[in-house]
Amino acid sequence: MNTVHTMNTFYAITIISILLSLALLSPFQLQTQNTTSQYIPGYTWNKTTLQTLIVTSENQPWWNTNLINMTLRSINQWNDAITYFAHNYTDYAYLVNLRIEAEIADSIKPNYDIYVVFSQTVNSSGQNALGVASILPRVNGTIEKCTITIGAGSLSNTLTKSDLQDITTHEFGHALGLDHSNSSNDLMYPYYDIYTTDNAISTLNLYALATIFSWINNTATMRLNSQTIMLPSNIEYAYAPINDPTPKVITDNPIIKALEAIGLLLIRPTVLTMLLIATLIITITAIVTKREPKNN
């Protein structure tokens, strides 16, 4: 067995693996949560039917009609989940009155509650994002309007239909008054895992929504305080069924997505530089070890 060759191969694989891992790792580390919770900022709508205008951008080269279809699917997913929760947890049956209605137009029009617009890329607080929801609250804590911006693409991967629906469903959660949850398995978690799709709406999201809209039964509770919501003991953490899931395609496969991400990663200048340095180190190591005398 050629020990030198084996060790060189080991070093090469180890160095390249470390470099790729450093480049792929998000700066945000997941933490184990003992209790799943949902934060709400304390805003609520003063109405139960939210009129939504979906604004197309058909004159843009990056435009994709899937953006419209996935937005409509997201709206249906929320409406279905709200109905599911109201019917299964009768203490919150009043939530069945909450509905999102949508229209499509090629330009922004006045007098809508939620606007959905699209952009090739999205920036949030100086960082690239997949989507963002901007809420305009009134002084009394009610929401005047919300604008959702959905990105048509990702810098690290091509977004599939399932990705677009998950991202849009998450942003509609913000439009309804939800902030983020602390569980990576939850729809409202702040970071999206592109390798896992079909993020269903959870009972935690819906219970928090019932808290936000509790004024439907008692108008005195319309003024909310920001708070962290946890499920009561009589509600199990579960997911509302998705009645019309997005059809899967080969690009939804996690392996395909990973290969695509690696391919896009390898063409980044910083990664190419690291790989060249690693190759140089391996080459020098191989030359030096070849010059060492063999022990018989």
Short mmCIF file of C-alpha atoms in Angstrom, two decimals:
data_model
loop_
_atom_site.label_atom_id
_atom_site.label_comp_id
_atom_site.label_asym_id
_atom_site.label_seq_id
_atom_site.Cartn_x
_atom_site.Cartn_y
_atom_site.Cartn_z
CA MET A 1 0.00 0.00 0.00
CA ASN A 2 1.38 3.43 -0.96
CA THR A 3 1.16 5.32 2.35
CA VAL A 4 2.30 8.65 0.92
CA HIS A 5 -0.31 8.56 -1.84
CA THR A 6 -3.02 7.60 0.64
CA MET A 7 -2.12 10.44 3.01
CA ASN A 8 -1.98 12.96 0.17
CA THR A 9 -5.45 11.92 -0.96
CA PHE A 10 -6.72 12.19 2.59
CA TYR A 11 -5.25 15.68 3.01
CA ALA A 12 -6.72 16.77 -0.31
CA ILE A 13 -10.21 15.56 0.53
CA THR A 14 -10.04 17.04 4.04
CA ILE A 15 -8.88 20.49 2.93
CA ILE A 16 -11.40 20.77 0.11
CA SER A 17 -14.23 19.58 2.39
CA ILE A 18 -13.34 22.17 5.02
CA LEU A 19 -13.19 24.97 2.47
CA LEU A 20 -16.53 24.03 0.93
CA SER A 21 -18.13 23.70 4.36
CA LEU A 22 -16.93 27.14 5.41
CA ALA A 23 -18.32 28.67 2.24
CA LEU A 24 -21.66 26.87 2.48
CA LEU A 25 -22.32 27.43 6.17
CA SER A 26 -24.75 30.22 7.02
CA PRO A 27 -23.48 32.76 9.54
CA PHE A 28 -26.57 31.96 11.56
CA GLN A 29 -26.39 28.80 13.64
CA LEU A 30 -29.52 26.85 14.49
CA GLN A 31 -30.17 26.36 18.19
CA THR A 32 -32.20 23.65 19.82
CA GLN A 33 -35.40 25.09 21.23
CA ASN A 34 -37.11 23.46 24.19
CA THR A 35 -40.32 25.39 23.57
CA THR A 36 -41.60 26.46 20.18
CA SER A 37 -42.88 30.00 20.23
CA GLN A 38 -44.21 32.64 17.86
CA TYR A 39 -43.58 36.34 18.28
CA ILE A 40 -46.21 38.91 17.37
CA PRO A 41 -45.29 42.61 17.13
CA GLY A 42 -48.67 43.85 18.38
CA TYR A 43 -50.31 44.98 15.14
CA THR A 44 -53.71 43.85 13.90
CA TRP A 45 -56.08 44.62 11.05
CA ASN A 46 -59.39 46.31 11.88
CA LYS A 47 -61.18 44.23 9.24
CA THR A 48 -61.64 40.54 8.49
CA THR A 49 -61.59 40.61 4.68
CA LEU A 50 -58.21 41.67 3.35
CA GLN A 51 -58.23 42.85 -0.24
CA THR A 52 -54.99 41.93 -1.98
CA LEU A 53 -53.65 43.27 -5.26
CA ILE A 54 -51.07 41.14 -7.08
CA VAL A 55 -49.08 43.43 -9.39
CA THR A 56 -47.43 41.76 -12.39
CA SER A 57 -44.12 42.78 -13.99
CA GLU A 58 -44.54 41.21 -17.42
CA ASN A 59 -42.26 43.76 -19.10
CA GLN A 60 -39.24 42.57 -17.09
CA PRO A 61 -36.86 39.96 -18.61
CA TRP A 62 -36.84 37.95 -15.36
CA TRP A 63 -40.65 37.73 -15.17
CA ASN A 64 -42.14 34.29 -14.64
CA THR A 65 -45.88 33.54 -14.64
CA ASN A 66 -45.26 31.02 -11.86
CA LEU A 67 -44.94 33.99 -9.51
CA ILE A 68 -48.65 34.73 -9.94
CA ASN A 69 -49.72 31.11 -9.65
CA MET A 70 -47.69 30.50 -6.49
CA THR A 71 -49.01 33.69 -4.90
CA LEU A 72 -52.58 32.55 -5.48
CA ARG A 73 -51.70 29.13 -4.05
CA SER A 74 -50.27 30.82 -0.97
CA ILE A 75 -53.45 32.82 -0.44
CA ASN A 76 -55.53 29.65 -0.78
CA GLN A 77 -53.22 27.85 1.63
CA TRP A 78 -53.77 30.51 4.30
CA ASN A 79 -57.55 30.60 3.75
CA ASP A 80 -57.74 26.81 3.97
CA ALA A 81 -55.54 26.67 7.07
CA ILE A 82 -57.62 29.32 8.84
CA THR A 83 -60.80 27.37 8.10
CA TYR A 84 -59.15 24.15 9.30
CA PHE A 85 -58.11 25.73 12.61
CA ALA A 86 -61.47 27.43 13.23
CA HIS A 87 -63.35 24.17 12.64
CA ASN A 88 -61.03 21.99 14.73
CA TYR A 89 -60.59 24.36 17.67
CA THR A 90 -64.03 25.78 18.35
CA ASP A 91 -62.82 28.27 20.96
CA TYR A 92 -61.39 30.14 18.01
CA ALA A 93 -64.26 29.59 15.58
CA TYR A 94 -64.45 33.35 15.08
CA LEU A 95 -61.27 33.11 13.00
CA VAL A 96 -63.29 31.59 10.14
CA ASN A 97 -64.38 35.16 9.32
CA LEU A 98 -60.83 36.07 8.32
CA ARG A 99 -60.28 35.83 4.56
CA ILE A 100 -57.77 37.02 1.98
CA GLU A 101 -59.22 37.96 -1.41
CA ALA A 102 -57.02 38.63 -4.43
CA GLU A 103 -57.08 40.50 -7.70
CA ILE A 104 -54.40 40.77 -10.40
CA ALA A 105 -53.35 43.96 -12.18
CA ASP A 106 -50.40 45.26 -14.19
CA SER A 107 -50.01 48.39 -12.07
CA ILE A 108 -50.57 49.52 -8.49
CA LYS A 109 -54.08 50.76 -7.71
CA PRO A 110 -55.36 52.47 -4.55
CA ASN A 111 -57.60 51.17 -1.78
CA TYR A 112 -56.16 47.70 -1.30
CA ASP A 113 -54.94 46.30 2.00
CA ILE A 114 -52.11 44.08 0.82
CA TYR A 115 -49.97 44.66 -2.26
CA VAL A 116 -47.81 41.89 -3.71
CA VAL A 117 -45.03 43.07 -6.01
CA PHE A 118 -42.07 41.25 -7.55
CA SER A 119 -38.42 42.05 -8.07
CA GLN A 120 -35.46 40.21 -9.51
CA THR A 121 -33.71 40.49 -6.15
CA VAL A 122 -34.86 41.63 -2.71
CA ASN A 123 -32.86 43.56 -0.13
CA SER A 124 -33.75 43.56 3.54
CA SER A 125 -31.69 45.60 6.01
CA GLY A 126 -28.74 45.58 3.63
CA GLN A 127 -28.83 41.83 3.04
CA ASN A 128 -30.14 39.75 0.15
CA ALA A 129 -33.48 38.14 0.95
CA LEU A 130 -36.01 35.90 -0.77
CA GLY A 131 -38.94 38.09 0.22
CA VAL A 132 -39.92 40.89 2.53
CA ALA A 133 -43.19 42.24 3.97
CA SER A 134 -43.37 45.92 4.90
CA ILE A 135 -46.22 46.82 7.25
CA LEU A 136 -47.50 50.38 7.67
CA PRO A 137 -49.17 50.62 11.10
CA ARG A 138 -51.41 53.39 12.37
CA VAL A 139 -50.87 55.14 15.69
CA ASN A 140 -53.61 53.02 17.30
CA GLY A 141 -51.81 49.79 16.43
CA THR A 142 -53.97 48.74 13.49
CA ILE A 143 -52.41 47.99 10.12
CA GLU A 144 -53.12 50.48 7.35
CA LYS A 145 -51.53 48.45 4.56
CA CYS A 146 -48.80 45.94 3.81
CA THR A 147 -46.54 45.54 0.78
CA ILE A 148 -45.03 42.12 0.09
CA THR A 149 -42.04 41.97 -2.25
CA ILE A 150 -41.12 38.55 -3.63
CA GLY A 151 -37.75 37.89 -5.28
CA ALA A 152 -37.82 36.12 -8.63
CA GLY A 153 -34.56 34.33 -7.95
CA SER A 154 -31.94 33.37 -5.40
CA LEU A 155 -28.21 34.09 -5.53
CA SER A 156 -27.42 30.52 -4.48
CA ASN A 157 -30.12 28.45 -6.17
CA THR A 158 -32.84 28.56 -8.79
CA LEU A 159 -36.14 28.84 -6.94
CA THR A 160 -38.68 26.14 -7.81
CA LYS A 161 -42.46 26.53 -7.70
CA SER A 162 -42.48 24.92 -4.27
CA ASP A 163 -39.87 27.39 -3.04
CA LEU A 164 -41.87 30.34 -4.35
CA GLN A 165 -45.03 29.11 -2.65
CA ASP A 166 -43.24 28.57 0.68
CA ILE A 167 -41.60 32.00 0.56
CA THR A 168 -44.84 33.76 -0.38
CA THR A 169 -46.81 31.89 2.30
CA HIS A 170 -44.23 33.01 4.87
CA GLU A 171 -44.52 36.65 3.77
CA PHE A 172 -48.33 36.51 3.94
CA GLY A 173 -47.89 35.38 7.54
CA HIS A 174 -46.14 38.69 8.18
CA ALA A 175 -48.89 40.57 6.33
CA LEU A 176 -51.45 38.99 8.66
CA GLY A 177 -49.56 40.26 11.71
CA LEU A 178 -47.12 37.46 12.56
CA ASP A 179 -43.42 37.95 13.17
CA HIS A 180 -40.96 35.05 13.38
CA SER A 181 -41.00 31.79 15.31
CA ASN A 182 -38.01 30.12 16.95
CA SER A 183 -38.32 26.67 15.35
CA SER A 184 -36.51 25.77 12.14
CA ASN A 185 -39.41 23.38 11.39
CA ASP A 186 -41.94 26.20 11.41
CA LEU A 187 -43.20 28.23 8.45
CA MET A 188 -42.42 31.52 10.22
CA TYR A 189 -38.80 30.68 11.01
CA PRO A 190 -36.71 33.59 9.70
CA TYR A 191 -34.36 31.51 7.52
CA TYR A 192 -35.56 29.41 4.63
CA ASP A 193 -34.14 25.95 3.95
CA ILE A 194 -34.24 25.54 0.17
CA TYR A 195 -33.67 21.80 0.57
CA THR A 196 -36.99 21.33 2.37
CA THR A 197 -40.20 22.43 0.65
CA ASP A 198 -43.93 22.33 1.34
CA ASN A 199 -43.69 24.31 4.57
CA ALA A 200 -47.17 23.95 6.00
CA ILE A 201 -48.85 26.48 8.29
CA SER A 202 -48.65 25.30 11.90
CA THR A 203 -51.17 25.37 14.71
CA LEU A 204 -48.75 27.73 16.47
CA ASN A 205 -49.02 30.21 13.57
CA LEU A 206 -52.80 29.88 13.60
CA TYR A 207 -53.14 30.19 17.38
CA ALA A 208 -51.04 33.36 17.25
CA LEU A 209 -53.31 34.60 14.46
CA ALA A 210 -56.34 33.87 16.64
CA THR A 211 -54.71 36.01 19.34
CA ILE A 212 -54.13 38.85 16.89
CA PHE A 213 -57.75 38.76 15.72
CA SER A 214 -59.35 38.06 19.11
CA TRP A 215 -61.03 41.47 18.80
CA ILE A 216 -63.55 39.81 16.44
CA ASN A 217 -65.26 38.50 19.60
CA ASN A 218 -64.37 41.49 21.76
CA THR A 219 -63.51 44.82 20.15
CA ALA A 220 -61.91 45.95 23.41
CA THR A 221 -58.94 43.67 22.69
CA MET A 222 -58.11 45.31 19.35
CA ARG A 223 -55.15 47.06 20.94
CA LEU A 224 -52.44 44.42 21.25
CA ASN A 225 -49.08 44.34 22.99
CA SER A 226 -46.05 42.76 21.38
CA GLN A 227 -45.62 39.33 22.93
CA THR A 228 -44.29 35.83 22.52
CA ILE A 229 -47.01 33.25 21.92
CA MET A 230 -46.81 29.60 22.96
CA LEU A 231 -49.42 26.94 22.39
CA PRO A 232 -51.78 26.14 25.27
CA SER A 233 -51.76 22.59 26.58
CA ASN A 234 -54.95 21.65 24.72
CA ILE A 235 -53.47 22.43 21.28
CA GLU A 236 -50.80 20.12 19.90
CA TYR A 237 -48.15 21.47 17.57
CA ALA A 238 -49.21 20.20 14.15
CA TYR A 239 -49.55 21.33 10.55
CA ALA A 240 -52.66 22.34 8.68
CA PRO A 241 -53.21 20.20 5.58
CA ILE A 242 -52.18 21.64 2.21
CA ASN A 243 -55.17 20.92 0.01
CA ASP A 244 -53.50 21.94 -3.24
CA PRO A 245 -49.77 21.20 -2.94
CA THR A 246 -47.44 22.34 -5.68
CA PRO A 247 -46.59 19.48 -8.08
CA LYS A 248 -43.03 18.29 -7.55
CA VAL A 249 -40.39 18.42 -10.27
CA ILE A 250 -36.86 17.03 -10.45
CA THR A 251 -35.36 20.35 -9.38
CA ASP A 252 -37.16 20.02 -6.03
CA ASN A 253 -34.92 17.04 -5.24
CA PRO A 254 -32.53 18.00 -2.41
CA ILE A 255 -29.60 16.28 -4.15
CA ILE A 256 -30.17 18.25 -7.35
CA LYS A 257 -30.44 21.46 -5.33
CA ALA A 258 -27.23 20.66 -3.46
CA LEU A 259 -25.34 19.97 -6.69
CA GLU A 260 -26.61 23.23 -8.15
CA ALA A 261 -25.57 25.14 -5.03
CA ILE A 262 -22.09 23.59 -5.15
CA GLY A 263 -21.78 24.47 -8.84
CA LEU A 264 -22.75 28.08 -8.22
CA LEU A 265 -20.48 28.16 -5.19
CA LEU A 266 -17.43 26.92 -7.08
CA ILE A 267 -17.61 29.73 -9.62
CA ARG A 268 -17.47 32.43 -6.93
CA PRO A 269 -14.10 34.24 -6.99
CA THR A 270 -13.48 33.76 -3.26
CA VAL A 271 -14.12 30.02 -3.45
CA LEU A 272 -11.96 29.64 -6.56
CA THR A 273 -9.15 31.40 -4.72
CA MET A 274 -9.48 29.05 -1.74
CA LEU A 275 -9.49 26.01 -4.02
CA LEU A 276 -6.38 27.25 -5.82
CA ILE A 277 -4.63 27.74 -2.47
CA ALA A 278 -5.68 24.24 -1.37
CA THR A 279 -4.42 22.77 -4.65
CA LEU A 280 -1.11 24.59 -4.23
CA ILE A 281 -0.71 23.28 -0.67
CA ILE A 282 -1.48 19.72 -1.79
CA THR A 283 0.96 19.96 -4.70
CA ILE A 284 3.78 21.27 -2.51
CA THR A 285 3.09 18.57 0.07
CA ALA A 286 3.22 15.89 -2.63
CA ILE A 287 6.55 17.20 -3.99
CA VAL A 288 8.15 17.37 -0.55
CA THR A 289 7.02 13.87 0.45
CA LYS A 290 8.32 12.39 -2.81
CA ARG A 291 11.80 13.69 -2.01
CA GLU A 292 11.87 11.97 1.39
CA PRO A 293 13.93 8.73 1.46
CA LYS A 294 11.94 5.54 1.62
CA ASN A 295 12.42 3.29 4.62
CA ASN A 296 12.91 -0.31 3.56
#
